[in-house]
Short mmCIF file of C-alpha atoms (C1' of nucleotides) in Angstrom, two decimals:
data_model
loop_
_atom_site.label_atom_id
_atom_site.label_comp_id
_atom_site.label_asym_id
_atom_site.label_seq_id
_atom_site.Cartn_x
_atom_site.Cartn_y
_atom_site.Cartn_z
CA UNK A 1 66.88 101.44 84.90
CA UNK A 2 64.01 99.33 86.60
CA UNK A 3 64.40 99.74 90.05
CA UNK A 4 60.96 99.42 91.77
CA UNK A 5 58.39 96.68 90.29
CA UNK A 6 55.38 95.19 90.80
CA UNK A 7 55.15 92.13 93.01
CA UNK A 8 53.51 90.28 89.76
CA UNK A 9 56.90 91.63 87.73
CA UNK A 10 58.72 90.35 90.80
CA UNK A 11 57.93 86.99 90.53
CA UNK A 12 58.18 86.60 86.68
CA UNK A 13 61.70 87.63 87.27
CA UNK A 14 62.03 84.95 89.88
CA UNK A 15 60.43 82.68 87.54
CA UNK A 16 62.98 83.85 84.74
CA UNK A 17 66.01 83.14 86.96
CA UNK A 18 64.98 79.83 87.78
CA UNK A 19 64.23 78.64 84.02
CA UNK A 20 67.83 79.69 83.32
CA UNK A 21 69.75 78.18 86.35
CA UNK A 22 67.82 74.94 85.65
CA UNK A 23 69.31 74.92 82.13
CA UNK A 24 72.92 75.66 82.84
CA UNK A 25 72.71 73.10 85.87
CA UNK A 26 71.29 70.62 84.10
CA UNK A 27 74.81 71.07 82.08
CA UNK A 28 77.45 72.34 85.03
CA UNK A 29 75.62 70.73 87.64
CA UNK A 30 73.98 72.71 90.48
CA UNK A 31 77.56 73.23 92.11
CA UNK A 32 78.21 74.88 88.96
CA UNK A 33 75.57 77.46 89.19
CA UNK A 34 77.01 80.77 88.91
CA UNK A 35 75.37 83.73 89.94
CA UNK A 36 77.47 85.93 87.76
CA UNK A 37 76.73 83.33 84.67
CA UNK A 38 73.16 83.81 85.34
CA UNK A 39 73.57 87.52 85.56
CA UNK A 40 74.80 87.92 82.07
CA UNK A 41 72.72 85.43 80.52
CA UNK A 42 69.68 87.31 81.94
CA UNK A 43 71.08 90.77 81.27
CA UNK A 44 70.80 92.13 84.49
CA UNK A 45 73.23 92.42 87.04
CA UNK A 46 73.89 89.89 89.71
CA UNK A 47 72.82 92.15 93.05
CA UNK A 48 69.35 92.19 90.98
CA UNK A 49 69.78 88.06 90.70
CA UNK A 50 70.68 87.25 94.11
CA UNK A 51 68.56 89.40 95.76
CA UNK A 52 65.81 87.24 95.13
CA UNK A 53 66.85 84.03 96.78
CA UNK A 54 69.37 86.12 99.22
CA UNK A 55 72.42 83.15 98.72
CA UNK A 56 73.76 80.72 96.60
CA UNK A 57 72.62 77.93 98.62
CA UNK A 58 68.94 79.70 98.55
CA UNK A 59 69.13 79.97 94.88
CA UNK A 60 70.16 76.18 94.64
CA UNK A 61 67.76 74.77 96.39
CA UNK A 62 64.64 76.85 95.10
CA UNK A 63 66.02 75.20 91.44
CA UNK A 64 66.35 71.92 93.09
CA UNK A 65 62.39 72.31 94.22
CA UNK A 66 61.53 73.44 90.83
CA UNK A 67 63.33 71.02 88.98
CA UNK A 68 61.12 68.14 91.70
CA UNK A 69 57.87 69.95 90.94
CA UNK A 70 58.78 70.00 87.01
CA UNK A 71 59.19 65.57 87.74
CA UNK A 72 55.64 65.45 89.67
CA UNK A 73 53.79 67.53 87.41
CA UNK A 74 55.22 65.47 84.51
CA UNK A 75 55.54 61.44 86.30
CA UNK A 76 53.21 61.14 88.93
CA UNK A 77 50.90 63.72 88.25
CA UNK A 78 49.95 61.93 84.35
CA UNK A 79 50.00 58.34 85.99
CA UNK A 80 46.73 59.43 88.67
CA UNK A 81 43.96 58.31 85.60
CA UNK A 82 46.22 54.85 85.43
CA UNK A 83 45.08 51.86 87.74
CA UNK A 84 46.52 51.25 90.50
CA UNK A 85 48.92 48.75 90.57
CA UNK A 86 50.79 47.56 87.74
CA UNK A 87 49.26 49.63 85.15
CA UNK A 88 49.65 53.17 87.11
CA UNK A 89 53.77 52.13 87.62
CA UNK A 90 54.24 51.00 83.89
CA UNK A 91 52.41 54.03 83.34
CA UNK A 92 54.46 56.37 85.56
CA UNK A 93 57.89 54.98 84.48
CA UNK A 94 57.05 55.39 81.05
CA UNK A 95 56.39 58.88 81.35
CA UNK A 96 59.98 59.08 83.41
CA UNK A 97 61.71 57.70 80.39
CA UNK A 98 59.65 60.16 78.07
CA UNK A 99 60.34 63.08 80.02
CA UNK A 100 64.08 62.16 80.10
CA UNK A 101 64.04 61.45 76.86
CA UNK A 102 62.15 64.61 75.16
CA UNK A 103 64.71 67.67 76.34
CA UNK A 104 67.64 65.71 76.19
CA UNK A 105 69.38 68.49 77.69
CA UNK A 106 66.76 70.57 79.50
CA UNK A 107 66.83 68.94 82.70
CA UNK A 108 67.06 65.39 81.76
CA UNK A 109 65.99 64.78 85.12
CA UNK A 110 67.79 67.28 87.54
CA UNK A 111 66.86 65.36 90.09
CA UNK A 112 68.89 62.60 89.37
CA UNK A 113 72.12 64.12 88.68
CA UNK A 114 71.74 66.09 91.84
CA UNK A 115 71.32 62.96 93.76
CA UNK A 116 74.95 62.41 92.23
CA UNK A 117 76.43 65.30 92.42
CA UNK A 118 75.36 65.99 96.69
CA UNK A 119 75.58 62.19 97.59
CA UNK A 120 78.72 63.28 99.39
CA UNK A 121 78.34 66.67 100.96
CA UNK A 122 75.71 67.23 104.21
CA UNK A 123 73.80 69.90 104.08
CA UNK A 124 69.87 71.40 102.95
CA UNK A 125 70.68 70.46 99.50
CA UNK A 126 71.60 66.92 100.13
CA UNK A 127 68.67 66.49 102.28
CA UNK A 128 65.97 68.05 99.78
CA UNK A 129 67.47 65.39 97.71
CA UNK A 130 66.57 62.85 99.90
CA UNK A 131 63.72 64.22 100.88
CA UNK A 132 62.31 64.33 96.87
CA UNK A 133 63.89 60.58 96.59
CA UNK A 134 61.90 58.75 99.30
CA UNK A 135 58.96 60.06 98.57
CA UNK A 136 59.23 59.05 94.73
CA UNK A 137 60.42 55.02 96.25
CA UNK A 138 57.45 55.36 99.00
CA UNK A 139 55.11 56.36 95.88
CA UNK A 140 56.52 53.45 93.88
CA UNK A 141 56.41 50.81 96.84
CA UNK A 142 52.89 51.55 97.19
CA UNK A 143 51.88 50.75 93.64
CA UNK A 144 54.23 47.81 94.11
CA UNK A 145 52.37 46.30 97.05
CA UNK A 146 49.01 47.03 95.58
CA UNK A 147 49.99 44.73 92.57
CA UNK A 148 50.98 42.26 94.80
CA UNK A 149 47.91 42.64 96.89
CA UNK A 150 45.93 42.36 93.46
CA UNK A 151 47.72 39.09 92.39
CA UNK A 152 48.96 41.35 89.10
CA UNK A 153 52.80 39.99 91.34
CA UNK A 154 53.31 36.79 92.80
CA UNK A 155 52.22 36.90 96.70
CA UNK A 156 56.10 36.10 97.55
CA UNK A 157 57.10 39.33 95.73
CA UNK A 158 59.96 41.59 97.74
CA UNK A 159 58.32 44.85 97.19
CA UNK A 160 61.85 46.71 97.92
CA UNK A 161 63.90 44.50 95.36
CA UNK A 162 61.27 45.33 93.01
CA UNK A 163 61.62 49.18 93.77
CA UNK A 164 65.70 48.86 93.59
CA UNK A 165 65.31 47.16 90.67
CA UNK A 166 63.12 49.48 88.89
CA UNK A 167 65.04 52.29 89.86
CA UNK A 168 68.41 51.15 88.23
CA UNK A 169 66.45 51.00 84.77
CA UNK A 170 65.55 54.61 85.56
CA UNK A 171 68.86 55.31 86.14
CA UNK A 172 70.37 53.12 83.01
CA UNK A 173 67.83 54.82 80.78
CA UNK A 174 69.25 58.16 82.04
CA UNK A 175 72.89 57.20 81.20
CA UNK A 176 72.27 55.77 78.00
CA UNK A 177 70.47 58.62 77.28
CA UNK A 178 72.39 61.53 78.12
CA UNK A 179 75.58 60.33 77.91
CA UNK A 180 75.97 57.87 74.94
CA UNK A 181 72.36 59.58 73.29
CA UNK A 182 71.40 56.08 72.41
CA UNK A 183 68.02 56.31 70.63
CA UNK A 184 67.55 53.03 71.82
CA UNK A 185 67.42 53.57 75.64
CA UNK A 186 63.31 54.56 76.21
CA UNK A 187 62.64 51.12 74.21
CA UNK A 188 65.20 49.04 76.48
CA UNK A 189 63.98 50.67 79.47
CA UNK A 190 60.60 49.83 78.52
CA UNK A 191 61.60 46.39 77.73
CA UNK A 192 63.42 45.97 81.11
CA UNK A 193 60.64 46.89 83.11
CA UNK A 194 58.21 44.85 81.18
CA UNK A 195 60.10 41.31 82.10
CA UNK A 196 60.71 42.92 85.56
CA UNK A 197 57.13 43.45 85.60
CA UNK A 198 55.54 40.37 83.76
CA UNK A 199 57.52 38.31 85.79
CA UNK A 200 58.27 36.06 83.25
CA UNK A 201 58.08 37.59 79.81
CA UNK A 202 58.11 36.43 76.23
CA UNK A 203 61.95 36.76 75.04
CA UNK A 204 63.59 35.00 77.34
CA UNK A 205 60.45 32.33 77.56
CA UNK A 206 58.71 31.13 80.32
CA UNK A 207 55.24 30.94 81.74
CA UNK A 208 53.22 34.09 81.24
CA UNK A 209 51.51 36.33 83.55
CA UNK A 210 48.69 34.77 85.89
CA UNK B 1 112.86 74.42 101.17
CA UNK B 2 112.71 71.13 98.21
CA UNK B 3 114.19 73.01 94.90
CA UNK B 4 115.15 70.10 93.17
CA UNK B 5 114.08 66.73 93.96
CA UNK B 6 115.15 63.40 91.71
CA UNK B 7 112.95 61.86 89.34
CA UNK B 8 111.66 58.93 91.68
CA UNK B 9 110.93 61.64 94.10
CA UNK B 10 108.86 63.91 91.82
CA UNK B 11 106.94 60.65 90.74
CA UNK B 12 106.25 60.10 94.74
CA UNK B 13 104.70 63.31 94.89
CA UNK B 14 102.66 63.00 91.79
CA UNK B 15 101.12 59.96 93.31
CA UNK B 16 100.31 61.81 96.53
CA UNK B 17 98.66 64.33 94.71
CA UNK B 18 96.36 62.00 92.86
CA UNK B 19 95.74 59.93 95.70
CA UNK B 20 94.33 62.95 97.49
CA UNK B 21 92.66 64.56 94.35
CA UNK B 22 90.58 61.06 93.89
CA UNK B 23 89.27 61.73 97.47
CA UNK B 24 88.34 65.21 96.86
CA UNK B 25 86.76 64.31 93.62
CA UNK B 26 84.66 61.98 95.49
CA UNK B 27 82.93 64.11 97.66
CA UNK B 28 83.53 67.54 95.32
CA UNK B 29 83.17 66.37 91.88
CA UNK B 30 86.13 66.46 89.36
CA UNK B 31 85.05 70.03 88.72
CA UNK B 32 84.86 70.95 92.32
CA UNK B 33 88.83 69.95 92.33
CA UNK B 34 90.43 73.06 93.05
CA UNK B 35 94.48 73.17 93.34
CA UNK B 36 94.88 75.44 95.69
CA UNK B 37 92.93 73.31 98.03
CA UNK B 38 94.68 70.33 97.13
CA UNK B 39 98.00 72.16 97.81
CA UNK B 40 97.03 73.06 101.38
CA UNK B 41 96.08 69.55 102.07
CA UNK B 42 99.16 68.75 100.61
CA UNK B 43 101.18 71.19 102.51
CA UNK B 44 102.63 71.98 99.45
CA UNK B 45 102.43 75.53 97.16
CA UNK B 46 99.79 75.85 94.20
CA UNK B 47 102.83 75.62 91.44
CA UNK B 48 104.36 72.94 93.16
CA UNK B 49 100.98 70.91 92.40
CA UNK B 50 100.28 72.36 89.23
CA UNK B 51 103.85 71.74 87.90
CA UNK B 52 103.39 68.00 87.57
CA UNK B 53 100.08 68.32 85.39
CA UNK B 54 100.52 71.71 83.56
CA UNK B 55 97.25 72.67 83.76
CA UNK B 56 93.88 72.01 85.90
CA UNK B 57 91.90 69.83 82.83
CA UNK B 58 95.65 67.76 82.78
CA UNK B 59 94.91 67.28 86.42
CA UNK B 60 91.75 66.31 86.21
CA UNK B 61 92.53 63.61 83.18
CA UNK B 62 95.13 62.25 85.13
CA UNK B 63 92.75 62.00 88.10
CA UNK B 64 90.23 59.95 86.42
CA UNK B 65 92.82 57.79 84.38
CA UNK B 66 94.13 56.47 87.66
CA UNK B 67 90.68 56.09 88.71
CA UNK B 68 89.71 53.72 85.54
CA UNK B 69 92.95 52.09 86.37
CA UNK B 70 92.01 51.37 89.51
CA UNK B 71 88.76 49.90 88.72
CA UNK B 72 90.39 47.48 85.71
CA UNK B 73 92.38 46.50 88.59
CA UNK B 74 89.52 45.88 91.34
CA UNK B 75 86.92 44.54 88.85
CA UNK B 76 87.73 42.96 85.28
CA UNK B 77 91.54 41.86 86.61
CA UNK B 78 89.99 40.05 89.57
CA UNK B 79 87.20 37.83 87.17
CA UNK B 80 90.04 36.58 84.60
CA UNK B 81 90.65 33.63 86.77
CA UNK B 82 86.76 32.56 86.23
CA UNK B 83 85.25 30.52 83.53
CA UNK B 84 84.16 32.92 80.53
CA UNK B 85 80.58 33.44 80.10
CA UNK B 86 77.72 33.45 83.00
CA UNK B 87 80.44 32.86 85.49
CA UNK B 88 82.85 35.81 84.63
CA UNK B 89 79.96 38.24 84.76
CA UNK B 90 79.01 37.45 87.90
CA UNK B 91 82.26 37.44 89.46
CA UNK B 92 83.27 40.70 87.51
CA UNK B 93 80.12 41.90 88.74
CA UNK B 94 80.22 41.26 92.14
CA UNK B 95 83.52 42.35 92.82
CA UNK B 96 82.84 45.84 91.38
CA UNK B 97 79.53 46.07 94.32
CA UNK B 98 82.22 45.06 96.64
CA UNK B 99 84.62 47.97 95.22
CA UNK B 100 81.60 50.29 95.41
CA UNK B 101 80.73 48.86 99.10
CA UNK B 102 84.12 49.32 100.60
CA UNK B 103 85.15 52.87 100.77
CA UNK B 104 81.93 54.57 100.53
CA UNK B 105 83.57 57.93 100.11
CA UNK B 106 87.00 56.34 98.55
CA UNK B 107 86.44 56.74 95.24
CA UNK B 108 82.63 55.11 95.11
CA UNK B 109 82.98 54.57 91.66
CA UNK B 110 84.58 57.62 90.33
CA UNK B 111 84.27 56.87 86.55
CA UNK B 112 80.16 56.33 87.29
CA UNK B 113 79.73 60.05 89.26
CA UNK B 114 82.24 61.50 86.60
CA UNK B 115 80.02 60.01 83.65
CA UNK B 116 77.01 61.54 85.30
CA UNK B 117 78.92 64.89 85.91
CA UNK B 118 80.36 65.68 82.57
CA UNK B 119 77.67 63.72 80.33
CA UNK B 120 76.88 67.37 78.76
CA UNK B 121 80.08 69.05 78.72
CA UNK B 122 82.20 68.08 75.73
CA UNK B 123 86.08 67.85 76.01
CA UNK B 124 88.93 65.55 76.56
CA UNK B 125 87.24 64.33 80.37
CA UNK B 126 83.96 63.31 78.74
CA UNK B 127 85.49 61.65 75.76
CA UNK B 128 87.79 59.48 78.24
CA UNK B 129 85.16 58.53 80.15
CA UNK B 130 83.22 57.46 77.48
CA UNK B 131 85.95 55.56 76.06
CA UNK B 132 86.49 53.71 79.66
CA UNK B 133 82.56 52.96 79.63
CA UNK B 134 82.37 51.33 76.37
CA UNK B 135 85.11 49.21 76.88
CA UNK B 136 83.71 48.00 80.11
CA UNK B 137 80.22 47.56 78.44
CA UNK B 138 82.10 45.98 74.97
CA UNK B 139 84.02 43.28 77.77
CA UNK B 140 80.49 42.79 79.54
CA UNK B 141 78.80 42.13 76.32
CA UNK B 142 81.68 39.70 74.76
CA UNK B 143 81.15 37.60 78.05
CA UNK B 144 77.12 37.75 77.87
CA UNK B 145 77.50 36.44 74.17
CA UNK B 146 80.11 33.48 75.16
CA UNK B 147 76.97 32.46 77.40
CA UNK B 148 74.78 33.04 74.98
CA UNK B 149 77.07 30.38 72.86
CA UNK B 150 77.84 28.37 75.62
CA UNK B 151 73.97 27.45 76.10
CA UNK B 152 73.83 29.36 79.55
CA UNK B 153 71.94 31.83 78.61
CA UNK B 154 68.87 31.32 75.94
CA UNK B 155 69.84 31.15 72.18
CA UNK B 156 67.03 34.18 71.74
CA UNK B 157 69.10 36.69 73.88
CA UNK B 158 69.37 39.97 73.24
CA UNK B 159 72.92 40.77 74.36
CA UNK B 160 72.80 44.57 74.69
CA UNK B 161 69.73 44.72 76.46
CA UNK B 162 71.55 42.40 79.20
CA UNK B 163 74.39 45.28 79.07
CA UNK B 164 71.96 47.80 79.50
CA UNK B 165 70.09 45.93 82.60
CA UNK B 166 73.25 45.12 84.77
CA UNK B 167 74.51 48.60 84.29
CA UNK B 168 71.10 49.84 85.83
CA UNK B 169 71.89 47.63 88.57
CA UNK B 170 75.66 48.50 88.94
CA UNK B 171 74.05 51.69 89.08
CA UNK B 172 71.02 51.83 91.36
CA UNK B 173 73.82 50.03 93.99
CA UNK B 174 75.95 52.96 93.64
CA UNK B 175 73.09 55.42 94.38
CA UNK B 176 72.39 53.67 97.06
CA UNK B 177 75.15 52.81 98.79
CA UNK B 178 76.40 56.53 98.13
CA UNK B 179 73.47 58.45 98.52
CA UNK B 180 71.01 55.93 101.18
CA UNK B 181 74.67 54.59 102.78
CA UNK B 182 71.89 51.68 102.84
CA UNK B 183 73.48 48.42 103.95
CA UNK B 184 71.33 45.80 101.85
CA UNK B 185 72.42 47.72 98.88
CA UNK B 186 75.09 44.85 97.62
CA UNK B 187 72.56 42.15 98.58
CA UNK B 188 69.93 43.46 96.68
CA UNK B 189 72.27 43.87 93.46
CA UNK B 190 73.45 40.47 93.76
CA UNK B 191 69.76 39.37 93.95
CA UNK B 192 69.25 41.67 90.97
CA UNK B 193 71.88 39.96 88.67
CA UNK B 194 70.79 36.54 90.03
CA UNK B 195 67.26 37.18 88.66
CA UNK B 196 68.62 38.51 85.24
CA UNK B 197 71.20 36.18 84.94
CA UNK B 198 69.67 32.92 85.70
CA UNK B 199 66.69 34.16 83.32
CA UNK B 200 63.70 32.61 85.85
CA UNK B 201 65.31 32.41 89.15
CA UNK B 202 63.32 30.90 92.91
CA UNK B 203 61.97 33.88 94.21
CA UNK B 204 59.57 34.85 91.70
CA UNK B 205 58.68 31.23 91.38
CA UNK B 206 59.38 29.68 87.48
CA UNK B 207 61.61 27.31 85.69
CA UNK B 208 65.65 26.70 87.35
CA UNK B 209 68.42 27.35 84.67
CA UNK B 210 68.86 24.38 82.23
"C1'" DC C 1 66.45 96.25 90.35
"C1'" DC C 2 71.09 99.07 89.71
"C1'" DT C 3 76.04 100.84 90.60
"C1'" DA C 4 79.92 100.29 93.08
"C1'" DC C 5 82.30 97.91 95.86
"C1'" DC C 6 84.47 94.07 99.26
"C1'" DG C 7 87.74 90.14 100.49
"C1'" DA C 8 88.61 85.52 98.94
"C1'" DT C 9 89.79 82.37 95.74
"C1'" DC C 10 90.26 80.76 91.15
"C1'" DG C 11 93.81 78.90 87.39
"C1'" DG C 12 98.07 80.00 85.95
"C1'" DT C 13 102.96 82.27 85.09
"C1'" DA C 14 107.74 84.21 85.96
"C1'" DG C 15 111.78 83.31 87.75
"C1'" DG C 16 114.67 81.02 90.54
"C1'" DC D 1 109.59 72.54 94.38
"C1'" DC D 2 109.10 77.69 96.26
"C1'" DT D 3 107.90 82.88 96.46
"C1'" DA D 4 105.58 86.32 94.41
"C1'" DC D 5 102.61 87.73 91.55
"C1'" DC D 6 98.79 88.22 87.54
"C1'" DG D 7 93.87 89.16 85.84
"C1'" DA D 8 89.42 87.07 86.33
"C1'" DT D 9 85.78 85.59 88.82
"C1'" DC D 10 83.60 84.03 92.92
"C1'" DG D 11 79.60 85.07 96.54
"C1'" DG D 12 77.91 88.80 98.73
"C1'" DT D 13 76.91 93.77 100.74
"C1'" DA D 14 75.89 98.89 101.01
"C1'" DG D 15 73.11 102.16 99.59
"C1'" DG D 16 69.93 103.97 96.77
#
DNA sequence: CCTACCGATCGGTAGG
DNA sequence: CCTACCGATCGGTAGG
């Protein structure tokens, strides 16, 4: 029996849980969280599992904000010594496709399935979705704009095309990657974004970079 | 009371019961199908439904099969009338934004959120959805290569990396179009292909196609 | 954090 | 295609 702990031992158990439920949703999806699954994977029962989030939906979205915090510690977060501009975004998606690429199944990136998985049901979970998306596009826009401003982009550059654009590679790279396992997918991601990037690139020849 | 109903009867009602599964997959998932739910919908008892399929994973194969028909219907059966090559992708292409653009909750692209939900989950559903996937990316590829032959596309191009880049745009329209519901979502993937397709296109200023 | 429960719903079967 | 039912599991609560 354990039945009174520390605050400290508290939160390592909180910390537990979430490790775990990040795992088996990055597999069943967060809908497929299971509070009982958890339970016996943790070996403890699942009163002592709920009652630190209090619901389902509680539990869900505090491994939805880990699962974002995991991506800004690991993207963002290692592109802030980069440039500004066009070497902070090559920099940023190229530790995306890393991180997706590394744990194959860990979390691939939660955040991304998620966004599949809630695109059709309203609700908190949905929204922190959202929420986590914009801010990544708003982040990426910036960087965009600032290449543009620098001349690293032609002045005529759509900033939001660019964005759109990027993101499908993201999301191609994540495909290939956890579905098919191609080995190939981080060096054709990179490859896409560097003729998105460059403008006009060396394979399919044209002019180079200004 | 309905004991016994004739064969064309009983295959009535197994269409009715796809039809409405493919709209509760869209929103719920294929895993979130439940038949219980689908009978009340259906105003119809739990073995009633499950007596046409045998079992819920029989259900749920079914489900996506008519959902891969669906889309050989809507995208590759609607481009056979173009000229092979730059022209047949880009028709084939277009119509399957359309598909996507139409029903937003209809069946989005089922085989694209079902790829995403069972990518690491083993079984019969993930092995038919990769089989549907590579023979829409083994059609895409055949047509990139007759351009590649036909001189419409540079002699130097890599094929699969084409593959890879229009399914990243296929795919960041279906994000958001499904998850943004944002309106210059098909414009912006047209725009996308455009770019990639015509290798230096107007916007970002270089060379026309030869 | 546990035991002991709750009603609801799950997938599925028997038998007609 | 229905009624009636099965054991298992779901999310969650009471009470300690």
């Amino acid at each position: 029996m354990s039945p009174r702990k520390s605050a400290a031992e508290a939160t390592a158990t909180r910390v537990r849980i979430i490790e775990r439920a990040l795992a088996l949703a990055a597999t069943d999806g967060l809908d497929g969280l299971t509070i009982g699954r958890l339970a016996i994977d943790l070996g403890m029962s699942k009163a002592g599992v709920v009652g630190h989030f209090g619901s389902k939906e509680a539990l869900q979205i505090a491994v939805l904000e880990a699962a974002i915090e995991q991506f800004r510690r690991r993207v963002p977060a290692r592109a802030v010594g980069a440039d500004p501009g066009l070497r902070r975004l090559t920099t940023a998606f190229g530790e995306w496709i890393d991180y997706m690429a590394e744990d194959e199944g860990h979390s691939g990136c939660l955040l991304t399935s998620v966004a599949a998985e809630f695109d059709g049901r309203p609700g908190p979970i949905r929204d922190a979705v959202l929420a986590a998306l914009m801010s990544w596009s708003t982040y990426v826009s910036a960087e965009v704009r600032t290449a543009v401003a620098a001349g690293e982009l032609p002045p005529e550059t759509d900033a939001e095309q660019v964005v759109f654009e990027l993101n499908g590679i993201a999301l191609a790279a994540a495909q290939a990657i956890q579905l098919h396992h191609d080995p190939a997918a981080p060096a054709r991601a990179r490859r896409a974004i560097t003729r998105l990037l460059d403008v006009a690139p060396p394979p399919m020849g044209s002019l180079g970079s200004p």
